Coordinates of C-alpha atoms in Angstrom, one line a residue:
X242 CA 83.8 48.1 -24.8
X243 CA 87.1 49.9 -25.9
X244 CA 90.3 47.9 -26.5
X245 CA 93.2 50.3 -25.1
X246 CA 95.4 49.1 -27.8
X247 CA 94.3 52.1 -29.4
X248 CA 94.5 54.4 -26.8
X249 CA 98.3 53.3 -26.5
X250 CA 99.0 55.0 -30.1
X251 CA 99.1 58.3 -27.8
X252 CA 102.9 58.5 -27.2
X253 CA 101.7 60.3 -23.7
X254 CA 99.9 57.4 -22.8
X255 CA 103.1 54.7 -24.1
X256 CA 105.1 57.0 -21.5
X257 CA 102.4 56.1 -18.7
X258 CA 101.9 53.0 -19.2
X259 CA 105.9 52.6 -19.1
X260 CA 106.1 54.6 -15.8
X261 CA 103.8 52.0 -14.2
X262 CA 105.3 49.2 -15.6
X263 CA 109.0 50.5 -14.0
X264 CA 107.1 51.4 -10.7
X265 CA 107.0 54.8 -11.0
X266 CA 104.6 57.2 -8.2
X267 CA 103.1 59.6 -10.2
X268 CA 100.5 62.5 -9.7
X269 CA 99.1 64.1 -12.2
X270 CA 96.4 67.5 -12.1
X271 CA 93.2 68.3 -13.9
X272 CA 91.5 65.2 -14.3
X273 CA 88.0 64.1 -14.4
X274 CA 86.2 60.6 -14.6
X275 CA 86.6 59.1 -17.9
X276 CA 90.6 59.8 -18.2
X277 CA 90.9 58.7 -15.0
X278 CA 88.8 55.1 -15.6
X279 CA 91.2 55.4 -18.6
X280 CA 94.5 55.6 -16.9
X281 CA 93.5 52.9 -13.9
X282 CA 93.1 50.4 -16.6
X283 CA 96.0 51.5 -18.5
X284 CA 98.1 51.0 -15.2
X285 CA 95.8 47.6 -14.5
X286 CA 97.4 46.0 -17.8
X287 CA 100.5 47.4 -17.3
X288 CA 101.4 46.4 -14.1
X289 CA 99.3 43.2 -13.5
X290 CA 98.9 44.6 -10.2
X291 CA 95.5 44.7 -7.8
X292 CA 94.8 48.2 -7.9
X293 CA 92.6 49.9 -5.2
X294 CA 91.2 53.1 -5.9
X295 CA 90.6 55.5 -3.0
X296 CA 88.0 58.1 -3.5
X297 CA 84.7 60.1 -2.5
X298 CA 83.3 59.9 -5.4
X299 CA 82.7 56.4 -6.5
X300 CA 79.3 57.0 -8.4
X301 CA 80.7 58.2 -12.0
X302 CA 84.3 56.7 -11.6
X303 CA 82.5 52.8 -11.3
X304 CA 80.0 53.2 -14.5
X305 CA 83.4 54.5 -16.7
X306 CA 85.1 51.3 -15.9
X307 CA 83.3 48.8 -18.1
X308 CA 83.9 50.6 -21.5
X309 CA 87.7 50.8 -20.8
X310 CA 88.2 47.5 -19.0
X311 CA 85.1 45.9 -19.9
X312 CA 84.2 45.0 -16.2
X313 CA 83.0 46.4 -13.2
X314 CA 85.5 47.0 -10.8
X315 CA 84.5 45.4 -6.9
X316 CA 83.0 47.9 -5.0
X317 CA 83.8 47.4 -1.5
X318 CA 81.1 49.5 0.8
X319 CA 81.8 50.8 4.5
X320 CA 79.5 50.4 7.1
X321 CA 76.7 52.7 7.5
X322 CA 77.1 53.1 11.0
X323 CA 80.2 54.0 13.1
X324 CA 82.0 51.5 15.2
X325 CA 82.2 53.6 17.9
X326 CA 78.0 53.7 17.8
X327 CA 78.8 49.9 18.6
X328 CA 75.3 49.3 16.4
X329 CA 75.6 46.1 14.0
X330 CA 75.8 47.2 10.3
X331 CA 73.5 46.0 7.7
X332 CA 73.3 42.5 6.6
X333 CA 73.6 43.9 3.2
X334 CA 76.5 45.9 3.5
X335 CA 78.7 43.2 5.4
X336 CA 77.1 40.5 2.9
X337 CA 78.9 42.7 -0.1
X338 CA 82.4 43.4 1.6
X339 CA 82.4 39.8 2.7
X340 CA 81.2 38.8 -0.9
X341 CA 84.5 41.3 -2.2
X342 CA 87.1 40.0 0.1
X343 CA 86.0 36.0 -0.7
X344 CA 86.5 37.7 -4.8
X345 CA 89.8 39.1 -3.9
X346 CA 90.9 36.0 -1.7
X347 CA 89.8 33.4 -4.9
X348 CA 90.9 35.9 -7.8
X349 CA 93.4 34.4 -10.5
X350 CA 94.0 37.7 -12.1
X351 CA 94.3 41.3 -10.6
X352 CA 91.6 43.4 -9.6
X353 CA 90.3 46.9 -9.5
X354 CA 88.6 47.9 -5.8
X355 CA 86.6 51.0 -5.7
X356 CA 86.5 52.0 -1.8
X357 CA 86.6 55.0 0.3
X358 CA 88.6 56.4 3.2
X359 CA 85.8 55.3 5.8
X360 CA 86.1 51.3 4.6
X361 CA 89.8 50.9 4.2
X362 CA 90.3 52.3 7.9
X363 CA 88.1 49.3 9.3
X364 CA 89.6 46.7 10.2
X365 CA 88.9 42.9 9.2
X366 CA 88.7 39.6 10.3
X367 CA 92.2 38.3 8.9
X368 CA 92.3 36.3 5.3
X369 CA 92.9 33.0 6.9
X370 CA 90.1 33.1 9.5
X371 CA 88.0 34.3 6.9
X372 CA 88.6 31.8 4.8
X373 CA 87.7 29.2 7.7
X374 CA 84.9 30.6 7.9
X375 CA 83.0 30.2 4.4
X376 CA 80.6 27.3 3.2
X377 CA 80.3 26.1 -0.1
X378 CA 77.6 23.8 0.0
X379 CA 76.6 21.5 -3.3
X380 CA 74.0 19.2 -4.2
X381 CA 75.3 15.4 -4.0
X382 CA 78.0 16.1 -1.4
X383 CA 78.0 15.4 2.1
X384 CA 77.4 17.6 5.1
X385 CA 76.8 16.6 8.5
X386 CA 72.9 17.7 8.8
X387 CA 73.1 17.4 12.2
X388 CA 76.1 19.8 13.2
X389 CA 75.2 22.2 10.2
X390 CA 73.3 24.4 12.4
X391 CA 75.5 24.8 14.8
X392 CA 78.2 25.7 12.4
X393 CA 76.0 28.5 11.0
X394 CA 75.2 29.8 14.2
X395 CA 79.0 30.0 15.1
X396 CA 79.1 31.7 11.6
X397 CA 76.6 34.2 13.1
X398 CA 73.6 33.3 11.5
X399 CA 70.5 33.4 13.7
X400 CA 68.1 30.5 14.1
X401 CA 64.2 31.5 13.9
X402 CA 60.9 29.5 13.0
X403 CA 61.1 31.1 9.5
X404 CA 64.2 32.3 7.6
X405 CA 62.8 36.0 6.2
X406 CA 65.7 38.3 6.4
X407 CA 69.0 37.8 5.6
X408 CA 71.9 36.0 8.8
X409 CA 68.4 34.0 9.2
X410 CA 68.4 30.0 9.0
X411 CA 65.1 27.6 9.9
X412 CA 65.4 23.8 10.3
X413 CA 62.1 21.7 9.6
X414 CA 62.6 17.8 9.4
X415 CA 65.1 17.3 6.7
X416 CA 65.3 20.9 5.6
X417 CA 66.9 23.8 6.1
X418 CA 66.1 27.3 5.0
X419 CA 69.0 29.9 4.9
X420 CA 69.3 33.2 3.7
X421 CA 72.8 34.1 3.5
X422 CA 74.3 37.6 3.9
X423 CA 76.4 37.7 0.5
X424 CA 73.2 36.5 -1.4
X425 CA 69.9 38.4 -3.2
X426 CA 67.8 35.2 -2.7
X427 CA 67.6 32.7 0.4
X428 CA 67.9 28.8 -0.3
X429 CA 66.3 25.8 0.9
X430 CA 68.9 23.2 1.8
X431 CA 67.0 19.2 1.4
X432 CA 69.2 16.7 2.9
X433 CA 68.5 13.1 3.0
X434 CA 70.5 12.1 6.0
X435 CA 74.3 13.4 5.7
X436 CA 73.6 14.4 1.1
X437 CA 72.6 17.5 -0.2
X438 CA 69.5 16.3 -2.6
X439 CA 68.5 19.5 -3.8
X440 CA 69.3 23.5 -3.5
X441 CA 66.5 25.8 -4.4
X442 CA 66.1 29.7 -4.2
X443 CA 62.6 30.5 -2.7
X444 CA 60.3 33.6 -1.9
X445 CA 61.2 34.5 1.4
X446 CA 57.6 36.3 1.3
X447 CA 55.4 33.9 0.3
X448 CA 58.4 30.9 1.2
X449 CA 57.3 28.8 -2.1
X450 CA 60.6 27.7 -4.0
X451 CA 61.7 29.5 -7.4
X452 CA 64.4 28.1 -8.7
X453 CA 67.1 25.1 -8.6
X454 CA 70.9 26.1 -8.2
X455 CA 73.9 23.6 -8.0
X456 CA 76.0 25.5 -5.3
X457 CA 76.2 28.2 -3.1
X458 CA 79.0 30.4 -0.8
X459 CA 78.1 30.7 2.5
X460 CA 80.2 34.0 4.1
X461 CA 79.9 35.1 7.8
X462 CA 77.0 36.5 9.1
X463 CA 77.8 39.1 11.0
X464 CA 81.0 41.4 11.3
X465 CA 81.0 43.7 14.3
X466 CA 79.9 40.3 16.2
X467 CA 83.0 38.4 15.0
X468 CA 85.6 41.1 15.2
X469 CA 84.9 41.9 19.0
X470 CA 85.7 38.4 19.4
X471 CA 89.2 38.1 17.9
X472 CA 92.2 38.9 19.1
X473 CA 94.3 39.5 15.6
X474 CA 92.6 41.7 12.9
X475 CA 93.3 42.7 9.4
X476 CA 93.2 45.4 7.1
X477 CA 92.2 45.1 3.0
X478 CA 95.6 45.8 2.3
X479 CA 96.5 42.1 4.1
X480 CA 94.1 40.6 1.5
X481 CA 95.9 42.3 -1.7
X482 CA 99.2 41.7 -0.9
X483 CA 102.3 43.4 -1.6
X484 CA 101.5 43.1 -5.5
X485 CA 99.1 46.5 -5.1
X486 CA 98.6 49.9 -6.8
X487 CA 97.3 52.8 -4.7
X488 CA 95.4 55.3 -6.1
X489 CA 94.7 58.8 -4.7
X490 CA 91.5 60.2 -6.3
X491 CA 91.3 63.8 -5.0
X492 CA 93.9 63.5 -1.6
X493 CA 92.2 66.8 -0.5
X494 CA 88.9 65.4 -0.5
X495 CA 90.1 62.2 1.1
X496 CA 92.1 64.6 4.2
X497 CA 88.1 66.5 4.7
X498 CA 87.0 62.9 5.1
X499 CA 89.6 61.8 7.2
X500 CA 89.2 65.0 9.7
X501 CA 85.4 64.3 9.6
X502 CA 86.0 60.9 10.6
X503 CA 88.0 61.8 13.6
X504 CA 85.5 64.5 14.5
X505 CA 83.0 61.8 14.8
X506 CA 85.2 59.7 17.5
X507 CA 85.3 56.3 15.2
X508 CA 88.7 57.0 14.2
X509 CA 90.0 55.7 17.3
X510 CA 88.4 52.0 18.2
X511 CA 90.3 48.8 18.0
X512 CA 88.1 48.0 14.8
X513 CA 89.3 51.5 13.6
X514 CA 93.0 52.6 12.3
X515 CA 94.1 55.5 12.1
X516 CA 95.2 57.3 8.4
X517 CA 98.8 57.5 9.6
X518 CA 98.7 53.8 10.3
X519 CA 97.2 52.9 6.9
X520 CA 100.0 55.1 5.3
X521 CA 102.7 53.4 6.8
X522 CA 101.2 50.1 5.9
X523 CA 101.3 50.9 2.4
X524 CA 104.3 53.0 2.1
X525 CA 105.8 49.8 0.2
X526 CA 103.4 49.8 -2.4
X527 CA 103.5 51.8 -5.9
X528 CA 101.1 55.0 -5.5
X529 CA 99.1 56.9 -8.0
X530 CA 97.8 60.1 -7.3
X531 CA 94.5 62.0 -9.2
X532 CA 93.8 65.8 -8.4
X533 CA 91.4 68.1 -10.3
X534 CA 93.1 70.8 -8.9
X535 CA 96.7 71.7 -9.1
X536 CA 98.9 70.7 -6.5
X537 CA 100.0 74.3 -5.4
X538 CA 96.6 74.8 -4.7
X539 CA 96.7 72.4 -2.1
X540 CA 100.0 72.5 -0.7
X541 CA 103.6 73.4 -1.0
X542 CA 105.3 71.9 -3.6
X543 CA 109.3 71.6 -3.7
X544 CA 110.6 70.0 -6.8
X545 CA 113.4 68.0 -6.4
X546 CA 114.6 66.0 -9.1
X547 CA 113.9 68.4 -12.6
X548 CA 115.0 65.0 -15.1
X549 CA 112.1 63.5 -13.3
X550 CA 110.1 66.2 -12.7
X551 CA 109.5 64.7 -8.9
X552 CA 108.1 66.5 -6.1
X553 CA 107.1 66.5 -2.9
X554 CA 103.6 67.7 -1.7
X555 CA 101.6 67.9 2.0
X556 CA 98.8 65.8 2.3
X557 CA 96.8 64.4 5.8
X558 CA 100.3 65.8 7.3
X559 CA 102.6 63.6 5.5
X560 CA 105.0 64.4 3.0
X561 CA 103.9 62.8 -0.6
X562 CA 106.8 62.2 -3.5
X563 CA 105.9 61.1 -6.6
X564 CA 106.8 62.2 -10.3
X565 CA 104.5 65.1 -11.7
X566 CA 103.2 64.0 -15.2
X567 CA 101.5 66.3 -17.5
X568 CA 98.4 63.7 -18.8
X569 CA 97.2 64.7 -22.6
X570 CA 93.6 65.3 -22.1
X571 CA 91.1 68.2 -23.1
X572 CA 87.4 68.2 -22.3
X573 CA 85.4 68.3 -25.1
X574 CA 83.4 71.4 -25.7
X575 CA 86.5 74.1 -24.6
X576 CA 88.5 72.3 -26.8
X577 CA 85.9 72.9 -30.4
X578 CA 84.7 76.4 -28.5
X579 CA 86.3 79.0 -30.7
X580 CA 87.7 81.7 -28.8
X581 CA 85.8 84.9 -29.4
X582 CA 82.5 82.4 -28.7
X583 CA 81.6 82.3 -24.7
X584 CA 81.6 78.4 -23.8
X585 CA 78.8 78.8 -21.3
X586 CA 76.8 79.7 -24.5
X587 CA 78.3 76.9 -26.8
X588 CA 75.6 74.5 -26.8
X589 CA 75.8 71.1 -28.6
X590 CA 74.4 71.4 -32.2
X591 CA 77.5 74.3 -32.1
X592 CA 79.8 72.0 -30.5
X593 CA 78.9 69.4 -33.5
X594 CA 78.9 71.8 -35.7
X595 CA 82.7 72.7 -35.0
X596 CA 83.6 69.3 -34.8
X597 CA 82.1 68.8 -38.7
X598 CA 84.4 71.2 -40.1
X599 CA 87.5 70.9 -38.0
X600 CA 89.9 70.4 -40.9
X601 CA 92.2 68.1 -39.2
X602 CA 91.4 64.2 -39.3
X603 CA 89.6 63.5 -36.6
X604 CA 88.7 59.9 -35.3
X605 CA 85.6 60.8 -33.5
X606 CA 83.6 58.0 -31.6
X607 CA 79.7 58.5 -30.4
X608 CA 78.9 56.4 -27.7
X609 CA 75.6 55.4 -27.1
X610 CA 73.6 52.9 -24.7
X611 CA 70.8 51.6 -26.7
X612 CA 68.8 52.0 -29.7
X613 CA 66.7 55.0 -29.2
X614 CA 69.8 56.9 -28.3
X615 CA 71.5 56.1 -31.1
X616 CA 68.8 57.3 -33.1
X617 CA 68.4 60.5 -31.9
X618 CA 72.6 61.1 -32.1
X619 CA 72.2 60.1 -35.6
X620 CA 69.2 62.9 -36.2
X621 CA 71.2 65.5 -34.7
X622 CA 74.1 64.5 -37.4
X623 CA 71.7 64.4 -39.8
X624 CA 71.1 68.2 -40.0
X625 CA 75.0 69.5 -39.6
X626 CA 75.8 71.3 -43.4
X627 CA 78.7 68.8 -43.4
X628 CA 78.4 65.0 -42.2
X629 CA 80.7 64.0 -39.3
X630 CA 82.3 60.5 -40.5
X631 CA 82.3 58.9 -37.1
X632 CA 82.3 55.5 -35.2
X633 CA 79.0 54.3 -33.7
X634 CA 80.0 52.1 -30.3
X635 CA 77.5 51.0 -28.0
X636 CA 78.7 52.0 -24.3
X637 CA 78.5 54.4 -21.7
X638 CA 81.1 57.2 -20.2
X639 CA 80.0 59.9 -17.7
X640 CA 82.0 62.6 -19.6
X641 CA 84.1 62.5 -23.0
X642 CA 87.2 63.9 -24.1
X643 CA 89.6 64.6 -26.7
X644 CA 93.1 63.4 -27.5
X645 CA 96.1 64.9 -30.1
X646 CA 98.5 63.2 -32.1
X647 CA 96.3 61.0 -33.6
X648 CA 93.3 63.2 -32.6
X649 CA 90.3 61.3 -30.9
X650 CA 87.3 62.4 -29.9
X651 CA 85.7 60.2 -27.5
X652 CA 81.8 61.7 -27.2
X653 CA 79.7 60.0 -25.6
X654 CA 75.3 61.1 -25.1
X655 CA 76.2 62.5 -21.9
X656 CA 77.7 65.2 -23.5
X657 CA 74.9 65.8 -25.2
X658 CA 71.7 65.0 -23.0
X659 CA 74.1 65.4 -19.6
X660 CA 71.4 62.5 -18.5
X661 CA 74.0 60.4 -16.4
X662 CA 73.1 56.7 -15.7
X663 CA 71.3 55.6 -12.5
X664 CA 73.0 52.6 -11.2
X665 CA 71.2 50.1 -9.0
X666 CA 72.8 48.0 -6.9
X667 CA 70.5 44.7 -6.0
X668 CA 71.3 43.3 -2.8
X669 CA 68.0 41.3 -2.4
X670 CA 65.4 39.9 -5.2
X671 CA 62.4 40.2 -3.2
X672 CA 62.1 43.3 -1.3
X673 CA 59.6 43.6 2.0
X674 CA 58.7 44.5 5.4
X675 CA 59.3 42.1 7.6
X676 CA 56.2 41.0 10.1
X677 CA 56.0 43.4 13.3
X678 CA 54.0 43.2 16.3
X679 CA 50.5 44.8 15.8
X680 CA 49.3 47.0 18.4
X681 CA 45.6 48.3 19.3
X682 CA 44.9 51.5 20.3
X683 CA 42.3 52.9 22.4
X684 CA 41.0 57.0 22.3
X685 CA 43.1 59.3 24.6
X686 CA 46.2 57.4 24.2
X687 CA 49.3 59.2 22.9
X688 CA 50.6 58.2 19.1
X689 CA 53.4 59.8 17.4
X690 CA 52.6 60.8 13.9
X691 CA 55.5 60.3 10.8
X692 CA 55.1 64.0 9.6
X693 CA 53.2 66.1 12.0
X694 CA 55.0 64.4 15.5
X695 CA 53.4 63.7 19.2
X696 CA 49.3 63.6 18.9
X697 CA 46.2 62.0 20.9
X698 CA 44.1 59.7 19.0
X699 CA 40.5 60.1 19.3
X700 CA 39.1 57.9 17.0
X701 CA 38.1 56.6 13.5
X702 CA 35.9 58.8 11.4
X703 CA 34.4 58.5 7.6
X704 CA 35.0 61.0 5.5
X705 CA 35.0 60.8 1.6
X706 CA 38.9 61.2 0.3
X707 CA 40.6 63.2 -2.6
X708 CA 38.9 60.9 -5.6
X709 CA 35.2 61.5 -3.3
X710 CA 35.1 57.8 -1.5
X711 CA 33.8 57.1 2.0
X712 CA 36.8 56.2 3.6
X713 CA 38.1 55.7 7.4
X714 CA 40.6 58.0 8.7
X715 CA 42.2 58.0 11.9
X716 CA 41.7 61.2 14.1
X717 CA 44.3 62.8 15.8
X718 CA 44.8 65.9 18.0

């Protein structure tokens, strides 16, 4: 992790971080993901301010956070189906926004939300209903056993014989088995009349117990359930608060979403606003804006105050103002790549090459993510004519860059191997298929066939298969 103390030395980045602090809007062109992890958390310390982050491309902007900030920001997910389709989301997906909004609603300290256009239009039960409608449940305290499952069931968790699948609860004598929504594991409740005695995480596959815990949070179980059945929703803006920063990533990309959205006919539902609603709801709060492109490519721009450089630019057909600053960052390998050399030839052992005998002092820092990495960095190094005097930091960016006055050169082994991190988000410990109904089949009758479609099925023959074993195989025509 980075401390941005250091990054502050830049007077570019002093004037930023000032900016934000006085509650400037800015925009500002020709970005990519690690300067623009760096600025949000600049403009997190600065203004002490929640900061959601509206984008389309969470996947490279999330993993940069934690060397700047050194924490994830929340991620708060959209449904994966459309409330017009009227179809209930996953129990995964409204355990994770429920598990987000329960963070935001109990958070001491400001946080950074990474959403997208699609999630911020839906709407929400509303903070205080919400927060009626958690559990904490800990051993040694007391909860009526008897009316527990009726509150979970007005919670919209579903009673069955055996609690499998998450919004799932069983009672058996003095137990009860619950697999909450916001939770990777399901727990088995033991009561001895009104007192918790134990909590324990179990299998839901097998149902044997894995592991004691102390507490637990409860959330709702469902979302399109409850929210047909109020009559005041909410947006995520009503849970942040009028202490919030709003930051654009890429408002062209985010107007293609919004006009896909509306082509799809979920923009207009009562669980739906619309994106000239949401702007209007946040027209109060401090706005940054991140383009990769320059802002006359996008729209008109009319300058209108030249001692603050701030202009006005078109965007989901509203008229934007915010101060245009010029940010002080140059991606790595055009910055080393001498002119007469084609950068689309420039490979890395040139690129490190360059940066050996660039006579300025440079404070270069490799980034790496684990041993074997670091190993192969400092084998490269190991050949350059001239050793490069750098900083070995263990931590992962998507993309480096490099900074003047002091010079810095941020490179981490992306830059090198361009192999970008995988991340995997766990939403359940054990992972299986839950039991269906098994059907026989009899020759003649129709069967429909995952890859080849619509056949008959005529039987079961042996054959031997690819390794040469008698095997069955069904037959189908």
């Amino acid at each position: 992790m980075a401390s941005t103390e250091k990054f502050l030395a830049h007077v570019k980045l002093q004037t930023f971080a000032t900016l934000m602090h006085e509650g400037v809007h800015l925009v500002t062109e020709g970005l990519w993901d690690a300067p623009k992890a760096l600025l949000t958390t600049l403009a997190l310390h600065a203004t002490q301010k929640h900061i959601v982050i509206l984008t389309s491309r969470e996947r490279h902007l999330f993993d940069d956070f934690f060397y700047f900030s050194g924490q994830d920001p929340l991620e708060f997910p959209a449904w994966e189906t459309l409330p017009s389709e009227e179809v209930p989301p996953s129990p995964d997906i409204v355990g994770e926004r429920y598990r987000v909004l329960r963070a935001i609603q109990e958070s001491t300290t400001p946080q950074v939300i990474l959403t997208n256009l699609h999630a911020v239009l839906q709407k929400l039960l509303s903070p205080k209903r919400l927060q009626n409608m958690h559990l904490i449940l800990k051993e040694k305290s007391e909860v009526p056993f008897t009316e527990l499952p009726q509150v979970l069931a007005e919670m919209g968790y579903h009673r069955k014989s055996v609690a499998a699948d998450k919004g799932e609860f069983a009672v058996r004598g003095g137990i009860i088995d619950l697999y909450p929504v916001n939770s990777p594991d399901p727990f088995r409740i033991e009561f001895w009349e009104d007192e918790i005695v134990s909590i324990r995480k179990y299998d839901p596959i097998s149902q044997t117990s894995v592991g004691r815990v102390q507490e637990i949070l409860v959330t709702p179980g469902e979302e399109l359930e409850l929210l047909t059945q109020e009559s005041t929703l909410a947006t995520l803006f009503d849970y942040l608060g009028t202490e919030t920063l709003v930051v654009f990533d890429e408002p062209a990309d985010l107007e293609e979403k919004y006009v896909a959205l509306k082509q799809m006919a979920c923009a207009n539902g009562r669980t739906f606003i619309s994106l000239e609603e949401l702007l209007n709801a946040i027209s109060s709060l401090q706005k940054l804006y991140f383009s990769e492109i320059a802002l006359e490519d996008i729209s008109p721009v009319k300058l209108i105050d030249r001692a603050t450089n701030t202009v006005t630019f078109e965007s989901c057909n509203h008229t934007l103002k915010a101060s245009r600053w010029l940010h002080p960052f140059f991606p790595l390998f055009p910055s080393f790549c001498p002119p007469e050399h084609p950068i689309d030839d420039f490979s890395v052992d040139q690129f490190l090459q360059v940066l050996s005998q660039t006579p300025e002092k440079i404070e270069t820092r490799f980034l790496y993510q684990n041993a074997s990495e670091k190993s192969a960095l400092q084998e490269r190094l190991n050949k350059l004519e001239k050793p490069i005097e750098g900083i070995f930091e263990k931590g992962y960016l998507s993309s480096g860059f490099f900074l003047q006055e002091p010079s810095l050169a941020l490179v981490p082994m992306t830059e090198i191997t361009h192999r970008y991190k995988i991340r995997r988000q766990k939403q359940r410990t054990h992972y299986h298929t839950l039991p269906v109904e098994m059907l026989s089949i009899s020759p003649g009758e129709a069967v429909v066939h995952m890859n080849n479609g619509i056949g008959r099925y005529l039987g079961i023959e042996k054959r031997p298969n690819h390794l040469g074993v008698e095997t069955e195989f069904m037959l189908l025509e």
